[in-house]
PDB file of C-alpha atoms and ligand atoms in Angstrom:
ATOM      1  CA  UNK A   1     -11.626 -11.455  -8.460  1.00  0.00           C
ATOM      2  CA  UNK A   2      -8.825 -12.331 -10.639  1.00  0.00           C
ATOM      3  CA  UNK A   3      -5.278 -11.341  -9.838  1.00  0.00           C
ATOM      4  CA  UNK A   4      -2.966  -9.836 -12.504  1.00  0.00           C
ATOM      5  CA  UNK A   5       0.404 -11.224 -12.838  1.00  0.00           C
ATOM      6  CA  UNK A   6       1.686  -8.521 -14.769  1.00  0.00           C
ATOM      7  CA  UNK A   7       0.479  -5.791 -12.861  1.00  0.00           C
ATOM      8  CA  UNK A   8       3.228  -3.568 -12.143  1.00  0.00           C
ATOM      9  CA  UNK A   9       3.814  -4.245  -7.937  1.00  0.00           C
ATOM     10  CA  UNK A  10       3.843  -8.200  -9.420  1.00  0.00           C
ATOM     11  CA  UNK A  11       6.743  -7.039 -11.203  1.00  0.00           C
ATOM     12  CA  UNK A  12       8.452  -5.464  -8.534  1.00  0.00           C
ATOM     13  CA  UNK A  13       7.870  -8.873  -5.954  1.00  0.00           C
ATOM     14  CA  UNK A  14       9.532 -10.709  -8.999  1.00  0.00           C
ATOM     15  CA  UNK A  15      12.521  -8.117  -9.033  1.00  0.00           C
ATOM     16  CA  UNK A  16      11.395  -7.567 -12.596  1.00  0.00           C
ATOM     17  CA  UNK A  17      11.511  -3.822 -12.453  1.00  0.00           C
ATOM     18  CA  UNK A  18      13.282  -1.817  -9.358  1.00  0.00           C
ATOM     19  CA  UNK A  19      12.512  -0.066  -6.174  1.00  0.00           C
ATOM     20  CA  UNK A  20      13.485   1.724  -3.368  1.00  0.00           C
ATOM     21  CA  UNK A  21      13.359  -0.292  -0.749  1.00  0.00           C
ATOM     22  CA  UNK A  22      12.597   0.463   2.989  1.00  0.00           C
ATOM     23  CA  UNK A  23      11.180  -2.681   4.637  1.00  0.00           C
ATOM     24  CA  UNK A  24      11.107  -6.117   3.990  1.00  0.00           C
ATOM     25  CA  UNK A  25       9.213  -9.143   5.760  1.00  0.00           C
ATOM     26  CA  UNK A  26       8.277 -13.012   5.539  1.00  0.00           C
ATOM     27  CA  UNK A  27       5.107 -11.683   3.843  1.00  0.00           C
ATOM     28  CA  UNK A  28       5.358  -7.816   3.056  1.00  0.00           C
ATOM     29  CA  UNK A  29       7.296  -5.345   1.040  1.00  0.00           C
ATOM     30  CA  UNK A  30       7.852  -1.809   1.697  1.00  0.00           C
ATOM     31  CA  UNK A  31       9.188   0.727  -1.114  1.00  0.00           C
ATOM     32  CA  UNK A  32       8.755   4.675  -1.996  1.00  0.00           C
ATOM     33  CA  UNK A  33       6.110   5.458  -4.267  1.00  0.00           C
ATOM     34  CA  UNK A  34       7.457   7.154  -7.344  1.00  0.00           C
ATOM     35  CA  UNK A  35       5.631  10.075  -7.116  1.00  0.00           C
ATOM     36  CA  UNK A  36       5.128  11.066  -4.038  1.00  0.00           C
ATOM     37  CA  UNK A  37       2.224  13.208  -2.921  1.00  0.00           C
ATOM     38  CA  UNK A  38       3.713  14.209   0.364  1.00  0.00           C
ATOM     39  CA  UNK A  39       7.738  14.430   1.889  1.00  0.00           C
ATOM     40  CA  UNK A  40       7.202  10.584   3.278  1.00  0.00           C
ATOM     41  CA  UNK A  41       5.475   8.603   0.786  1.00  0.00           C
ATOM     42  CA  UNK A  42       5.719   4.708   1.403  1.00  0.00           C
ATOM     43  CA  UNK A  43       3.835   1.546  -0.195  1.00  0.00           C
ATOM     44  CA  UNK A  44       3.331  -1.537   2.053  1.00  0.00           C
ATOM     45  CA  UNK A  45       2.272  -4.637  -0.048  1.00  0.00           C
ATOM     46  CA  UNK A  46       2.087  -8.245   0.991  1.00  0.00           C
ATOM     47  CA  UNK A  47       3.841 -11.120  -0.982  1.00  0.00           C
ATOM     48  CA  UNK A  48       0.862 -12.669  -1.646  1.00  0.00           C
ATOM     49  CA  UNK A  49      -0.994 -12.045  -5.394  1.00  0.00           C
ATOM     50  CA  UNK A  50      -4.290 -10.028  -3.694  1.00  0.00           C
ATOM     51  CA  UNK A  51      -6.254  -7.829  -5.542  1.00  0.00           C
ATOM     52  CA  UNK A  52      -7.573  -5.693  -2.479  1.00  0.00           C
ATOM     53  CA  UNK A  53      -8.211  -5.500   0.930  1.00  0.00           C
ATOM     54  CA  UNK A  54     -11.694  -7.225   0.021  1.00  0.00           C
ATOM     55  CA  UNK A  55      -9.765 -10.145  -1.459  1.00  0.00           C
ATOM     56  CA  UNK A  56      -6.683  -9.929   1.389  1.00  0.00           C
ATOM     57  CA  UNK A  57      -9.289  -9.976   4.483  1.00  0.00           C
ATOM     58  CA  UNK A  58     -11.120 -13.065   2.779  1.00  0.00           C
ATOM     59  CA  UNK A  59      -7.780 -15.582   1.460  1.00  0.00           C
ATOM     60  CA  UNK A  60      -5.196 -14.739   3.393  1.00  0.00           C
ATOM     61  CA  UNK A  61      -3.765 -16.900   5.634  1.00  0.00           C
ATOM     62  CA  UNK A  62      -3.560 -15.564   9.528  1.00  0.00           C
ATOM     63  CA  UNK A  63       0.366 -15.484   9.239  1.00  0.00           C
ATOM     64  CA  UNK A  64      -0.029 -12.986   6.075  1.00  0.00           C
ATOM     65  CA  UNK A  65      -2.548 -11.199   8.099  1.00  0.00           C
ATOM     66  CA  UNK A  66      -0.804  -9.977  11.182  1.00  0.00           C
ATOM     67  CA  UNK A  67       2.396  -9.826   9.119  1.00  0.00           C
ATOM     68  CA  UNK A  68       1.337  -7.107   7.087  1.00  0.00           C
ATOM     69  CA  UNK A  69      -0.531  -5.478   9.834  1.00  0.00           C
ATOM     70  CA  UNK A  70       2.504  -5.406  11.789  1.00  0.00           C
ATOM     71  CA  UNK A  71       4.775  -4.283   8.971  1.00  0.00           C
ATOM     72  CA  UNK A  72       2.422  -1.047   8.077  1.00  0.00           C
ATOM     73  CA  UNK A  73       3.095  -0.098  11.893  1.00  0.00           C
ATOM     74  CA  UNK A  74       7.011  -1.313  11.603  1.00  0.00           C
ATOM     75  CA  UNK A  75       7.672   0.415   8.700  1.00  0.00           C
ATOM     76  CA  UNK A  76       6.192   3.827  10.337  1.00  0.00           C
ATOM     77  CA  UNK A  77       8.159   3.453  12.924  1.00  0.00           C
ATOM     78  CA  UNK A  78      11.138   2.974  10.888  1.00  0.00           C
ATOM     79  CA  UNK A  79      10.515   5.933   8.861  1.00  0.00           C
ATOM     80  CA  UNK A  80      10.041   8.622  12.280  1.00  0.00           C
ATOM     81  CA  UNK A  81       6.631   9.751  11.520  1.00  0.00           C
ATOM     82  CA  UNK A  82       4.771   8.285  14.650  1.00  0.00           C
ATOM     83  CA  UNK A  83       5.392  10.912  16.947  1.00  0.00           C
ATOM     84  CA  UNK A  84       3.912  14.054  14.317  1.00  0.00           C
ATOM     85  CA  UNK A  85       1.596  11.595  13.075  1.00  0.00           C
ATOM     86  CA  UNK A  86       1.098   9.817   9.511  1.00  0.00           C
ATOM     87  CA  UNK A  87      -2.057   8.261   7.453  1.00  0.00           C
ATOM     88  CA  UNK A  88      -2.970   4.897   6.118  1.00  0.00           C
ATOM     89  CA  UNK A  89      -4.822   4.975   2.696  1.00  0.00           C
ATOM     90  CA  UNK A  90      -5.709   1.580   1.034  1.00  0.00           C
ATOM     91  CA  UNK A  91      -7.718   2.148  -2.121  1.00  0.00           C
ATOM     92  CA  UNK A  92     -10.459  -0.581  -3.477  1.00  0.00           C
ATOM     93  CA  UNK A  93     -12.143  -0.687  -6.525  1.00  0.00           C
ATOM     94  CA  UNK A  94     -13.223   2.036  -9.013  1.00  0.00           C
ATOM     95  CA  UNK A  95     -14.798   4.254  -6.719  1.00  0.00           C
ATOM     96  CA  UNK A  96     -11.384   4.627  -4.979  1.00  0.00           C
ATOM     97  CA  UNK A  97      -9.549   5.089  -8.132  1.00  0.00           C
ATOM     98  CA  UNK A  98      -7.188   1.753  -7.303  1.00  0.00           C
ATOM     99  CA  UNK A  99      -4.848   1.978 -10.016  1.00  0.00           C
ATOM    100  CA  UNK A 100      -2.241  -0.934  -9.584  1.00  0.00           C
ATOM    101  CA  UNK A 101      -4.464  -4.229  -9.174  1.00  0.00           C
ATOM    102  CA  UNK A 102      -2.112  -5.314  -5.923  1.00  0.00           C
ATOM    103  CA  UNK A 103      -3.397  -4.566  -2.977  1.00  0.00           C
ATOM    104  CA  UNK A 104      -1.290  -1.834  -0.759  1.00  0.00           C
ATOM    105  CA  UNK A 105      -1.251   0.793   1.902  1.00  0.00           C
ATOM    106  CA  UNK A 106      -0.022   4.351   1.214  1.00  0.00           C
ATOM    107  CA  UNK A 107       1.760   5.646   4.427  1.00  0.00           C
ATOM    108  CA  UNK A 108       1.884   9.522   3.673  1.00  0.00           C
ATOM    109  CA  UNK A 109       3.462  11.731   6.383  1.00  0.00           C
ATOM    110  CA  UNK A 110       5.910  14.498   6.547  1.00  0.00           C
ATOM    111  CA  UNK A 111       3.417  17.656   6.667  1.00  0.00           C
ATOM    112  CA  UNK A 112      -0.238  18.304   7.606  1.00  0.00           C
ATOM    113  CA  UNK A 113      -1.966  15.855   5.806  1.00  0.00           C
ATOM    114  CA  UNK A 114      -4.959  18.276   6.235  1.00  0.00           C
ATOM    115  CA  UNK A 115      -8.950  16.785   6.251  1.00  0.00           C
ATOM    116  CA  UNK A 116      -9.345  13.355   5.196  1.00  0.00           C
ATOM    117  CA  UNK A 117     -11.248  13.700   2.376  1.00  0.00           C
ATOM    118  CA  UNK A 118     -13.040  16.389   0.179  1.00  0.00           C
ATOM    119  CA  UNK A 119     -16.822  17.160   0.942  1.00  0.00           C
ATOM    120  CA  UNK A 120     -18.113  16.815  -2.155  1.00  0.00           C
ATOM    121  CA  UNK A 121     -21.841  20.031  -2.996  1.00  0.00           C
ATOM    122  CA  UNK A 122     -23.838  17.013  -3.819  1.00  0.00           C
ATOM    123  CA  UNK A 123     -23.719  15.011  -0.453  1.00  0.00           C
TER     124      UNK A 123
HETATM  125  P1  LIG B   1      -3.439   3.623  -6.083  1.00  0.00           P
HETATM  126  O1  LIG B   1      -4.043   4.771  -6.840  1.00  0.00           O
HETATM  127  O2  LIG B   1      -3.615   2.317  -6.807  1.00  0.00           O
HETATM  128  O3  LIG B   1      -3.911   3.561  -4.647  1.00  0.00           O
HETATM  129  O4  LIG B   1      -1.898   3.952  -5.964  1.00  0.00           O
HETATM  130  C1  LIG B   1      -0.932   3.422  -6.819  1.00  0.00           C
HETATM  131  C2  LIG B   1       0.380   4.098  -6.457  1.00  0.00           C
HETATM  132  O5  LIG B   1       1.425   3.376  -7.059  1.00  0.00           O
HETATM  133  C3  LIG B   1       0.489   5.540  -6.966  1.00  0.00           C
HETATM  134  O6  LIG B   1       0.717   6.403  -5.858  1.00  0.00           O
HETATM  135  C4  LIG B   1       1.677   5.498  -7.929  1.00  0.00           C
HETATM  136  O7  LIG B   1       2.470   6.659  -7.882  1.00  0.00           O
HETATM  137  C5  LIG B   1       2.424   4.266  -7.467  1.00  0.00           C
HETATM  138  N1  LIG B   1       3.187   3.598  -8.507  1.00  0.00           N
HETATM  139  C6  LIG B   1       2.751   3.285  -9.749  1.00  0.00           C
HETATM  140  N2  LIG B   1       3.723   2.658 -10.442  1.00  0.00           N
HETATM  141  C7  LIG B   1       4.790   2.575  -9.610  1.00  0.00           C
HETATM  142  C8  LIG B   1       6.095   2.021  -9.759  1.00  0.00           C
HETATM  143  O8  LIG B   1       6.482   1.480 -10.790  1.00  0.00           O
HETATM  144  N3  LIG B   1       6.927   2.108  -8.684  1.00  0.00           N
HETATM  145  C9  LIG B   1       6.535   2.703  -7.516  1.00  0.00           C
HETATM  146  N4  LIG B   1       7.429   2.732  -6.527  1.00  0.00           N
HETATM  147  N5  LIG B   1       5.314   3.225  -7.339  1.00  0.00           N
HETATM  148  C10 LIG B   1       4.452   3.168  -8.377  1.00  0.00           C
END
């Protein structure tokens, strides 16, 4: 798995391009996504250059680990959508449709979020 340095969240760790900024961390980095799908709409990315959650789980270190982990649930917090209730989404891969080759998790709250996922005729 080979890690992009140009991809566009690489950009935003170097302070390349801009972003609005909610959380910051030893190893993580929160900002709003730029089009947001619902009224809260927050990435959480670590530091680190990782792919996915494939590649995160297997090379990152244990401090990277519970740092990120603990800033998904920080930043959550932060933004007041524990109590009504928010969702994690991390897409992987093509099936997923990952489009930025960093690994992060969408925090999208702020309204029913509704089912988790369209049943598809053919399943
Ligand atoms: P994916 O489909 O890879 O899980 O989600 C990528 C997300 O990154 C999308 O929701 C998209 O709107 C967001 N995104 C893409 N480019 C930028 C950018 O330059 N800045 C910010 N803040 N979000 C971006």
């Amino acid at each position: 798995m080979t890690y992009d340095n140009e991809n566009i969240f690489a950009k935003i760790l170097r302070g390349e391009i801009p972003c609005d900024k909610v959380y910051e961390s030893d190893h993580a980095l929160a900002f709003r996504d730029i089009q947001p799908l619902t009224p809260v709409h927050v990435l959480v990315i670590p530091k680190g250059a990782y792919v996915n959650m494939d590649d995160f789980s297997q090379k990152a270190s244990e401090e990277e680990l519970a740092d990120f982990v603990r800033a998904v649930g920080q930043v959550a917090r932060d933004l007041g959508v524990v109590e009504a209730g928010y969702r994690t989404i991390a897409n992987n891969g093509a099936d997923a449709h990952q489009e930025v080759q960093h690994l992060h998790v969408h925090i999208l709250a702020g309204r029913d979020l509704g089912g988790m996922i369209q049943r598809f005729k053919d399943q």
